[in-house]
Coordinates of C-alpha atoms in Angstrom, one line a residue:
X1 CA 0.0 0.0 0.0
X2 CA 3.0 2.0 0.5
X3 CA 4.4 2.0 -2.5
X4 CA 1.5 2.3 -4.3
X5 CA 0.5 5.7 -2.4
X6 CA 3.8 6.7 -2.9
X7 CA 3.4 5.9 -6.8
X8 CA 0.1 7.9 -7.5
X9 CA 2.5 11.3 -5.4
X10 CA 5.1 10.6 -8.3
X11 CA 2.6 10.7 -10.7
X12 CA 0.9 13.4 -9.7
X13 CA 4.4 15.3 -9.2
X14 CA 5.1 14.6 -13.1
X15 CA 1.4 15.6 -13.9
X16 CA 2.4 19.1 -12.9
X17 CA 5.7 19.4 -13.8
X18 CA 4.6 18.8 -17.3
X19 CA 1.3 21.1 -17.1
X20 CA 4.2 24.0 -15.5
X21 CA 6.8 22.9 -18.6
X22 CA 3.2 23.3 -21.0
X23 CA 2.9 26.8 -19.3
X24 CA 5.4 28.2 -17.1
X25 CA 5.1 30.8 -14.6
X26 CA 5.7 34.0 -16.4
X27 CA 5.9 35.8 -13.2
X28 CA 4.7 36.6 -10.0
X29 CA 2.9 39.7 -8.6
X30 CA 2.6 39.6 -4.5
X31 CA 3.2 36.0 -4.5
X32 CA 0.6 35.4 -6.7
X33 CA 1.5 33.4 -9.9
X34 CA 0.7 34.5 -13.2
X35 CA 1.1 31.8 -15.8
X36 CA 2.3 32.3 -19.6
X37 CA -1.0 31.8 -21.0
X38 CA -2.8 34.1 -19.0
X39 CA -0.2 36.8 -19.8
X40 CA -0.9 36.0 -23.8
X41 CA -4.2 35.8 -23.8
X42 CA -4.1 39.5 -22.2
X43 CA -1.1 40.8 -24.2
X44 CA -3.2 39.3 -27.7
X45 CA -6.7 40.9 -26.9
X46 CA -5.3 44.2 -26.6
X47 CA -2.8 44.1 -29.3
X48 CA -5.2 42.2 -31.9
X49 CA -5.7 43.4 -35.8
X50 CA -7.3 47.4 -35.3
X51 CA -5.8 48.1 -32.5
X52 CA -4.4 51.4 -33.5
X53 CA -1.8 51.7 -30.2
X54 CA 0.2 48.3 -30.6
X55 CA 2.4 47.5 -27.3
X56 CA 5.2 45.7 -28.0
X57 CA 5.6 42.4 -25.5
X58 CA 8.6 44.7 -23.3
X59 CA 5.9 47.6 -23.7
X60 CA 2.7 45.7 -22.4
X61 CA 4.6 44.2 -19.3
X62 CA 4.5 47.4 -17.3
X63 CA 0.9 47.9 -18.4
X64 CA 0.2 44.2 -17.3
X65 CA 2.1 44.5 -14.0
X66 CA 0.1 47.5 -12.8
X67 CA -3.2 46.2 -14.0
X68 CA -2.1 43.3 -11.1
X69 CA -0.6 45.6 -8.6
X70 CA -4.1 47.3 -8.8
X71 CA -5.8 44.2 -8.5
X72 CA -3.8 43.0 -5.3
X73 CA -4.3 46.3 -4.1
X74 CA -8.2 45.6 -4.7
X75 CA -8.2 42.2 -2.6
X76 CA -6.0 43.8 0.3
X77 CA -8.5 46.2 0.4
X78 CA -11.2 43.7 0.7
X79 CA -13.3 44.6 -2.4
X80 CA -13.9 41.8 -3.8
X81 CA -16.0 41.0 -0.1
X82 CA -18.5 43.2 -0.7
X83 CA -22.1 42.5 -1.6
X84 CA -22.5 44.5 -4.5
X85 CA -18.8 42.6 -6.1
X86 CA -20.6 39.4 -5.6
X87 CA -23.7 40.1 -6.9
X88 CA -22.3 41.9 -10.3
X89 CA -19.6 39.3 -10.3
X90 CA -22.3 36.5 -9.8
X91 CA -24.4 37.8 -12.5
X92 CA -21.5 38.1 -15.7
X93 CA -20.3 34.3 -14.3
X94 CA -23.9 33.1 -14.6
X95 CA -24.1 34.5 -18.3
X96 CA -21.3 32.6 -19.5
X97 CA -21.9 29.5 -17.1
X98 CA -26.0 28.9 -16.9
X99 CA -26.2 28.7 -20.8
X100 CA -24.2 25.3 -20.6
X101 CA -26.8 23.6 -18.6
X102 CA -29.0 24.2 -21.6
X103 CA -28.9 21.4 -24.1
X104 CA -30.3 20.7 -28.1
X105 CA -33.1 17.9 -26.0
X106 CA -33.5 20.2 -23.2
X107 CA -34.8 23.2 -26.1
X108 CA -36.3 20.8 -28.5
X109 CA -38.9 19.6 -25.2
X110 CA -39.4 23.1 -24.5
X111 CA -40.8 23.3 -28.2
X112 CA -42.8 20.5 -28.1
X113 CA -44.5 21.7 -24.7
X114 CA -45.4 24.9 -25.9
X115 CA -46.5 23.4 -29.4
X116 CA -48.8 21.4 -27.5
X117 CA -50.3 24.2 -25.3
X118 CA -50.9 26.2 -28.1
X119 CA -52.6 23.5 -30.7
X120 CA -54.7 22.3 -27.1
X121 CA -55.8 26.1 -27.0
X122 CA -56.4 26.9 -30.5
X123 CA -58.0 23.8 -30.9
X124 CA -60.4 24.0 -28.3
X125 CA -62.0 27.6 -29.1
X126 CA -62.9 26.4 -32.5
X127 CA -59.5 26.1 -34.6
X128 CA -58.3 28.7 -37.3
X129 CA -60.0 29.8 -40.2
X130 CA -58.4 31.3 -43.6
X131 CA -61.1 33.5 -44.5
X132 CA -60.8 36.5 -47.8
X133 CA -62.9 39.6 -47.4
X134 CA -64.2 42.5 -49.6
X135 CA -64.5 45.6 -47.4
X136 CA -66.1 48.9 -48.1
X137 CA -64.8 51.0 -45.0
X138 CA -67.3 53.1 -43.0
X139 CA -65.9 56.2 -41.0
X140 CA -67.4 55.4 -37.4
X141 CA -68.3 59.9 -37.9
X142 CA -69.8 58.9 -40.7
X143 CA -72.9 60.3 -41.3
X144 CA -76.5 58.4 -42.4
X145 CA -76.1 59.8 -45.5
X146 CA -72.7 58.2 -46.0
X147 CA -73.2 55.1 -44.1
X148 CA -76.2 54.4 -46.3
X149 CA -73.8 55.0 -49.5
X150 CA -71.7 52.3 -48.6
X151 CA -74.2 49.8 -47.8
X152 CA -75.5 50.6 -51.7
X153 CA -71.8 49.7 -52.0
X154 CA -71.7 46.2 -50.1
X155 CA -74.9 45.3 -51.4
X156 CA -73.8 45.9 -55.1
X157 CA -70.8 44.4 -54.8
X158 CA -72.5 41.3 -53.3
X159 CA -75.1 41.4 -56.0
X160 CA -72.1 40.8 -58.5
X161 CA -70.4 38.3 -56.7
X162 CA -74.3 36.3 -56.3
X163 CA -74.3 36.7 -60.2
X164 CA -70.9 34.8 -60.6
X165 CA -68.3 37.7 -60.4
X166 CA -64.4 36.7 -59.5
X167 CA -64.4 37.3 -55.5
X168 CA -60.4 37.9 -56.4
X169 CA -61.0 40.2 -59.3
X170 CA -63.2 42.3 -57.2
X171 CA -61.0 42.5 -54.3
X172 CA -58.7 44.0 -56.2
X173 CA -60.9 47.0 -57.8
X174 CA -63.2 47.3 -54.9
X175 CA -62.1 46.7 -51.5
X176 CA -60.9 49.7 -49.0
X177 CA -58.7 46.3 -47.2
X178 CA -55.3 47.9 -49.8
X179 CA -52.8 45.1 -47.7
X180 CA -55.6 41.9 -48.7
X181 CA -56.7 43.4 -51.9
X182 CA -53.5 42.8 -53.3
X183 CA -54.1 39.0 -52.6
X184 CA -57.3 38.9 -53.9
X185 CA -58.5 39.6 -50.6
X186 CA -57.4 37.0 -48.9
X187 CA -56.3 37.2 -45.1
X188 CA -54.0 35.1 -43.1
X189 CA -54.9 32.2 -40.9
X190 CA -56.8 33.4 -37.7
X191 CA -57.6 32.1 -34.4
X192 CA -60.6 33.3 -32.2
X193 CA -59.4 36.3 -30.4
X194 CA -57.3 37.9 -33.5
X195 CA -59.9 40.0 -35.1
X196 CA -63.2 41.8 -35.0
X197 CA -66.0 40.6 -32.9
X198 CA -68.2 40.9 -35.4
X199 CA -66.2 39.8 -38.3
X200 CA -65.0 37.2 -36.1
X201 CA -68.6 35.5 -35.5
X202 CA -69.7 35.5 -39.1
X203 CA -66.3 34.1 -40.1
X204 CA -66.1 30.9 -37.5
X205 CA -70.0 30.3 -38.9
X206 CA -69.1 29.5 -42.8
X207 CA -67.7 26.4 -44.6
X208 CA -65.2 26.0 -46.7
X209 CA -66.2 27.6 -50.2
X210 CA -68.9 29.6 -48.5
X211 CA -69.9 33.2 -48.9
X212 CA -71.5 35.4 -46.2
X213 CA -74.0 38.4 -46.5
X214 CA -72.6 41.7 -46.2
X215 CA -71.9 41.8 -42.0
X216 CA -71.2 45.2 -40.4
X217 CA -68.4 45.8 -37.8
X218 CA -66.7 48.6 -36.3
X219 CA -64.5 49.7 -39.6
X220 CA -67.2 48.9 -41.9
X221 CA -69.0 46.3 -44.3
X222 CA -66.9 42.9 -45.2
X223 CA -68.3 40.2 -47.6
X224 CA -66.8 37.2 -46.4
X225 CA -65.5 34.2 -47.9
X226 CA -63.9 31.3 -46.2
X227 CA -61.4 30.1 -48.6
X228 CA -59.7 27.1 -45.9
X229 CA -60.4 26.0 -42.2
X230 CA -59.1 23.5 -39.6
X231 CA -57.1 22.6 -36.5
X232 CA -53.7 24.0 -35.5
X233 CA -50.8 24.3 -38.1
X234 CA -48.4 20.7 -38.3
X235 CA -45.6 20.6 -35.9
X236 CA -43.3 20.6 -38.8
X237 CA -44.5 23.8 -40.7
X238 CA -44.1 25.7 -37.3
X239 CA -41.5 24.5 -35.6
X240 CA -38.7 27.6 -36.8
X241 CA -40.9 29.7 -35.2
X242 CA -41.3 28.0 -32.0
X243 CA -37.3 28.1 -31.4
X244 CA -37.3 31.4 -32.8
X245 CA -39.8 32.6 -29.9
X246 CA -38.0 31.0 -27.3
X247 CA -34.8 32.7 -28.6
X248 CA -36.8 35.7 -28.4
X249 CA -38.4 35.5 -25.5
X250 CA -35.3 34.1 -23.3
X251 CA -36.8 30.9 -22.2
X252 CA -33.7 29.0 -22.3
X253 CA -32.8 31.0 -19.2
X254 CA -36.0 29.5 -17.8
X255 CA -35.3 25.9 -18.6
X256 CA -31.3 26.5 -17.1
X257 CA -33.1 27.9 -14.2
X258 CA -35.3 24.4 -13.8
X259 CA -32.4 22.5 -15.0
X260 CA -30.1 23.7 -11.8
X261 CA -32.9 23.6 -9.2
X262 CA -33.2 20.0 -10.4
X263 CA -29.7 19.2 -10.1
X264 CA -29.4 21.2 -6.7
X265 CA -32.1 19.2 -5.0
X266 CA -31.2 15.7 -6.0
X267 CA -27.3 16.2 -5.0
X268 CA -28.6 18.5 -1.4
X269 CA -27.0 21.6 -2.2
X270 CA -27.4 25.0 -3.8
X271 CA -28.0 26.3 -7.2
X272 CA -24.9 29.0 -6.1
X273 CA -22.7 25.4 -5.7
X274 CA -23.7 23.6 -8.9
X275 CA -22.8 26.9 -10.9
X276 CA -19.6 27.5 -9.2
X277 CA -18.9 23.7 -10.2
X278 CA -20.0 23.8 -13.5
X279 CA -17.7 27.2 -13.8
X280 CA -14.7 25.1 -12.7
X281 CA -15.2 22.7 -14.9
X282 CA -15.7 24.1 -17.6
X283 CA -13.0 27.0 -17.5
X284 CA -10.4 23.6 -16.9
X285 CA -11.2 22.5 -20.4
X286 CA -11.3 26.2 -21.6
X287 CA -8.5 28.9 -20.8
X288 CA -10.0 31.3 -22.6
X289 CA -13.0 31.4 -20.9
X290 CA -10.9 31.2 -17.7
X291 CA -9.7 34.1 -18.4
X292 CA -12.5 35.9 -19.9
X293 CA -14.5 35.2 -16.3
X294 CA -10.8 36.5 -14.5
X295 CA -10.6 39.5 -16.1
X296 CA -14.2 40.3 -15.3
X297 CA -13.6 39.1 -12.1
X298 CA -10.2 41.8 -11.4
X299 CA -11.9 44.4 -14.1
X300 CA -14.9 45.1 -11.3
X301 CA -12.1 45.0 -8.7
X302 CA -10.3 47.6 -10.5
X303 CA -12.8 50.1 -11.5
X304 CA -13.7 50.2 -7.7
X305 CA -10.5 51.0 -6.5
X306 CA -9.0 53.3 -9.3
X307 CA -12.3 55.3 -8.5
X308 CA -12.1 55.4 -5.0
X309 CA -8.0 56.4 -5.6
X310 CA -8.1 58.4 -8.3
X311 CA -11.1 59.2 -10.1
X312 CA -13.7 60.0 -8.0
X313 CA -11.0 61.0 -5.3
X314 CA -9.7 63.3 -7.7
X315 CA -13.0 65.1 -8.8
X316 CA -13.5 65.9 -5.3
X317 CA -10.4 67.0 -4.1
X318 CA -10.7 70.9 -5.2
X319 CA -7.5 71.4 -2.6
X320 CA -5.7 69.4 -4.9
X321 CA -6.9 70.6 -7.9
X322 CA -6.1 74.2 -7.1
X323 CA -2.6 73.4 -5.8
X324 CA -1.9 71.0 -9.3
X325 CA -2.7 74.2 -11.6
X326 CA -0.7 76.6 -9.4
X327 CA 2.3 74.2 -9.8
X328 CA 1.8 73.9 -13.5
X329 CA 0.1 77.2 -14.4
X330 CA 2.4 77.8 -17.6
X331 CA 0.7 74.5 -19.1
X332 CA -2.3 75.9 -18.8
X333 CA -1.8 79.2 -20.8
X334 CA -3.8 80.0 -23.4
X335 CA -2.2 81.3 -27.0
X336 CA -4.8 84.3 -26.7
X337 CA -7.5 86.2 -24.6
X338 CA -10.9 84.4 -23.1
X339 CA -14.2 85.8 -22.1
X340 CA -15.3 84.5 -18.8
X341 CA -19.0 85.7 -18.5
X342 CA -22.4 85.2 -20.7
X343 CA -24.3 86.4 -23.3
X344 CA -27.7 87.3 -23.1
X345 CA -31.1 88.2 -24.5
X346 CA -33.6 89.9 -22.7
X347 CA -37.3 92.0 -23.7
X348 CA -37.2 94.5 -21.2
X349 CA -34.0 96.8 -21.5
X350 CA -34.7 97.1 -17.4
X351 CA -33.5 93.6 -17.1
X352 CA -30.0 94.4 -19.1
X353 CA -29.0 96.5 -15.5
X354 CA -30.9 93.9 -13.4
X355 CA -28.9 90.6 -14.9
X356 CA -25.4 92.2 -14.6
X357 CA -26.7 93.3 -10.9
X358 CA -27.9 89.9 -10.0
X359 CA -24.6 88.0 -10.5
X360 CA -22.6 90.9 -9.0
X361 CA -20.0 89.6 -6.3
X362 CA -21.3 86.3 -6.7
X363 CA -19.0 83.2 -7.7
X364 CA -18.9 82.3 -11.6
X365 CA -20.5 78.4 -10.9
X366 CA -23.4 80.2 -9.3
X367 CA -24.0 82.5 -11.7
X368 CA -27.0 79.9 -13.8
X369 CA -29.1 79.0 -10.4
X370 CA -29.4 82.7 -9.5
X371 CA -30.5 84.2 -13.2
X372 CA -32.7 80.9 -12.9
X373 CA -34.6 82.2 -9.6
X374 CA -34.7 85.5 -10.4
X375 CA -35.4 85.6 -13.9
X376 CA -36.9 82.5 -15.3
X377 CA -38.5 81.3 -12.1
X378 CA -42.0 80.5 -13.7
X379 CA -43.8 80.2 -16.9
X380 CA -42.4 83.5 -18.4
X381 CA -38.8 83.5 -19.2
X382 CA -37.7 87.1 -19.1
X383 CA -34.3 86.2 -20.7
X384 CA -31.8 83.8 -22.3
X385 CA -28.2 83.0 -21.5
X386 CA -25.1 81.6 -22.8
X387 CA -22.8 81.2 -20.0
X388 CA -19.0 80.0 -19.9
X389 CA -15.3 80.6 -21.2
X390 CA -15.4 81.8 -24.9
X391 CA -12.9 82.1 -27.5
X392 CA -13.0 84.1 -30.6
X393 CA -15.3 82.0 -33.0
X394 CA -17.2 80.9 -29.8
X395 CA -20.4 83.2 -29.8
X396 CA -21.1 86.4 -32.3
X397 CA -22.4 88.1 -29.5
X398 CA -18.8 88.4 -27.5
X399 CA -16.8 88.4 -30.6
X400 CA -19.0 91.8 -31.3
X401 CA -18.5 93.4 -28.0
X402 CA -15.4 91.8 -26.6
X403 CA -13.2 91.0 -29.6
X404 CA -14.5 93.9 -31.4
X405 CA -15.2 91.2 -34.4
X406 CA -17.4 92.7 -37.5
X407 CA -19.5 89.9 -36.5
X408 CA -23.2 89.3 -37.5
X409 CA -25.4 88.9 -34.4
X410 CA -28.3 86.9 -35.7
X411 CA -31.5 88.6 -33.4
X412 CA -33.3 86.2 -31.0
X413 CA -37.6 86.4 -31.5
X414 CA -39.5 87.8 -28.3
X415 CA -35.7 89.0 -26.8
X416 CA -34.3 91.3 -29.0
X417 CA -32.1 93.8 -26.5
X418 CA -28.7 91.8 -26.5
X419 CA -25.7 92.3 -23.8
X420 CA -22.9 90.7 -22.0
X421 CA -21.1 90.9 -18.3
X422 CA -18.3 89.3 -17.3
X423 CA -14.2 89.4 -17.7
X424 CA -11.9 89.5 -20.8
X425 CA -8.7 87.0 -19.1
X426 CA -5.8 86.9 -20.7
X427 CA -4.7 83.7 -19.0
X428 CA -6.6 81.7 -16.5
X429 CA -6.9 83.1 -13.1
X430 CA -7.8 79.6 -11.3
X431 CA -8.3 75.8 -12.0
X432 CA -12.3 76.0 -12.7
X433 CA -11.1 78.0 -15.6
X434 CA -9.6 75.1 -17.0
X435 CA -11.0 72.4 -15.4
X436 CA -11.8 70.3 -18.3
X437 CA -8.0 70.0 -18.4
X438 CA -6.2 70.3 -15.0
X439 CA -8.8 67.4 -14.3
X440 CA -7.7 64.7 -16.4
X441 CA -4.3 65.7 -15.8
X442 CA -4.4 65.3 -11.3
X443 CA -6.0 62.0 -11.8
X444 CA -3.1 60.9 -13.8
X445 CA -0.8 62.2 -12.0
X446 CA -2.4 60.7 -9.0
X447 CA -2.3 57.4 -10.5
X448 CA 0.9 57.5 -11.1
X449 CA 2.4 58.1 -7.5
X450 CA -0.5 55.4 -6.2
X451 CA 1.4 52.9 -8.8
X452 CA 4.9 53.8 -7.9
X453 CA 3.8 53.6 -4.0
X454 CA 2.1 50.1 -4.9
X455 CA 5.3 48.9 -6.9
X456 CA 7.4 49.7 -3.5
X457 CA 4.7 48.1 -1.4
X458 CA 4.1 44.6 -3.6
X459 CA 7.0 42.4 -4.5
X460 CA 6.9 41.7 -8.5
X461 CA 9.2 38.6 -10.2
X462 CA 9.7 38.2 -14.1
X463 CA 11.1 35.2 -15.4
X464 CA 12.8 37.0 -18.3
X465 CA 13.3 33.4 -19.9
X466 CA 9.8 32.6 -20.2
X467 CA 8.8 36.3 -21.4
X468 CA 11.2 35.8 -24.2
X469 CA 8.8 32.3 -25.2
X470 CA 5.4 34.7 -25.2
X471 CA 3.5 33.8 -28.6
X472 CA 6.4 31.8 -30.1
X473 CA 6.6 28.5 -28.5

């Protein structure tokens, strides 16, 4: 017994070593082992044909490394505990992972079920019918006078078809029905339900080949004509459809759904346990969903903590927005003069005084909710604004009065009386004036001290050997 326990350890030793020689460890990122594979199939996706930015494989390792820094960074942080992870993480798994419990017999029963329901229904209010109509339409305003024409109408038009006129032909000159006319008047195959009341009663009462008397209904008269009638369609003929409305209709989450509630009760465990089963598996046989689920899996992770770190940390932090543009002020310059103020339109040339008065002394961002309140507070707007940071070409209003531009000011109906208030800056005075720029910038620059902070914090091991083997072994 010895010997044989010790022969299955040997075995499994070589297992490994030759799964490790099929894809070494490429590196390591806190201890955590990143494989060759999983380094390709990450270097490939974002490096593939149309990829305008092409890394080279030295190029993308840096990018790759501080994706996993990030990541490790994530789990030390205990991100990946929370609720919310889970439950997004749960979801994308079960979208790649529930469809497999979903076989060709298991959608093909599903078919035949709801076949069955449907031809049990149809079948017993009365079957379908294939009727053809001529109809001469009746406005439901119509007055007696007119409603009287077009029952002359019907009545003439079933005198003709009595005397042995073509139902077809006649369909085709006569009836108001444009879609059936073109077919001679024939309609499609209807169940009870599917059409007019009215329309529907006569129809159910003829036989095959039979003709009714002109029958009134809400759109007007109809002669009818049943040209075919019987039980539900064959299996065959609608059996396309069927999978098609399942497709449709998402029913094969339905039957994955049963499927794991089955297999959950019979083996006394959770649905939760069969799909996280069913994930190993099926990512052992397929690395590239492996990795598809992974990178899911650390993507969440990462948008979490590179908002909470930089993003959204970054936005907020209007300390450390002011101090970043009065550190690099110069990059900020502008190659010529702005106007930081508004343009306006108002009716009453009172309310040119009264705008520039109302936003007097009071900061630029607060400028919109006061001229709101004061202005514009209810039904009647009293005037119309552009507000912000203009360049020449911006607005022909401030190119007129501020850059002195032989501009064109097109005149706005109901507020003729134009103006404008504000500053002509020949360079920013703060970071709001820029902040479309200075913002982008601080969060990059934040990211890059939080990556040099994490690359002194978590210990990172390249096999150089094994990089060299990336996409050409």
């Amino acid at each position: 017994m010895k010997n044989l326990f010790t022969a299955v350890l040997l075995f499994l030793a070589t297992a490994a070593a030759a799964q490790n020689a099929n894809d070494p460890i490429i590196m390591t990122v806190n201890g955590q082992p990143v494989t060759r594979s999983e380094f390709e199939y990450s270097y490939n996706k974002n490096n593939a044909e149309g990829v305008i930015d092409k890394k080279s494989v030295d190029e993308y390792l840096d990018l790759f490394i501080n994706y996993k820094l990030k990541v490790e960074a994530a789990k030390d942080a205990h991100l990946d505990t929370l609720t919310s992870f889970k439950q997004e993480f749960a979801s994308y798994r079960d979208q790649q992972i529930r469809p497999a419990f979903v076989e060709d017999a298991d959608v093909e029963a599903e078919a035949q079920k709801i076949y069955q329901e449907t031809q049990h229904r149809i079948d017993s209010m009365g079957g379908m019918v294939k009727p053809a109509h001529i109809l001469i339409l009746v406005s439901q305003r119509a007055t007696q006078e007119q409603q009287d024409a077009a029952k002359v109408r019907i009545d003439s038009v079933y005198q003709a078809l009595k005397a042995g006129a073509d139902f077809a032909e006649l369909a085709r000159k006569v009836s108001d029905d444009k879609g059936s006319a073109r077919n001679g008047g024939e309609l499609p195959w209807l169940t009870k339900g599917q059409t007019l009341p009215d329309f529907e009663k006569a129809a159910f009462a003829l036989e095959v080949g039979q003709m009714s008397e002109p029958v009134l209904s809400q759109v007007g008269y109809h002669v009818i004509k049943m040209i075919d009638k019987g039980g539900f369609f064959p299996y065959d003929s609608v059996h396309a459809d069927i999978l098609q409305f399942i497709e449709q209709r998402n029913l094969r989450d339905g039957i994955a759904e049963r499927k794991l509630g089955e297999i959950a009760e019979a083996e006394g465990t959770t649905k939760e346990a069969v799909l996280e089963r069913k994930m190993n598996e099926m990512t052992a046989e397929d690395s590239d969903l492996k990795y598809l689920i992974q990178e899911y899996h650390d993507g969440l992770l990462l948008y979490e903590i590179s908002n909470s770190t930089v993003w959204d940390k970054a936005a907020k932090d209007e300390a450390g927005l002011a101090n970043y543009f009065k550190k690099n002020k110069k990059k900020y310059a502008w190659d010529e003069p702005r106007f930081k103020g508004m343009a306006y339109h108002v009716k009453d040339k009172a309310d040119v005084k009264a705008v520039k008065n109302a936003v007097k002394g009071l900061p630029f961002d607060k400028w919109a909710e006061k001229l709101r309140t004061t202005f514009n507070n209810d039904s009647v707007l009293r005037i119309r604004v552009e507000k912000g940071i203009f360049k020449k070409g911006d607005n022909a209003l401030v190119d007129r009065e501020i850059f002195k531009k032989d501009t064109v000011v097109k005149a706005l109906e109901k507020f003729p009386i134009d103006a404008v208030y504000g500053k002509k800056l020949k360079a920013p005075k703060d970071y709001q004036d820029v902040r479309g720029q200075v913002l982008p910038d601080y969060q990059e620059y934040l990211e890059k001290q939080w990556v040099a902070e994490l690359r002194k914090r978590y210990t990172v091991i390249v096999d150089d050997a094994v990089l060299k083997t990336v996409n050409k072994h």
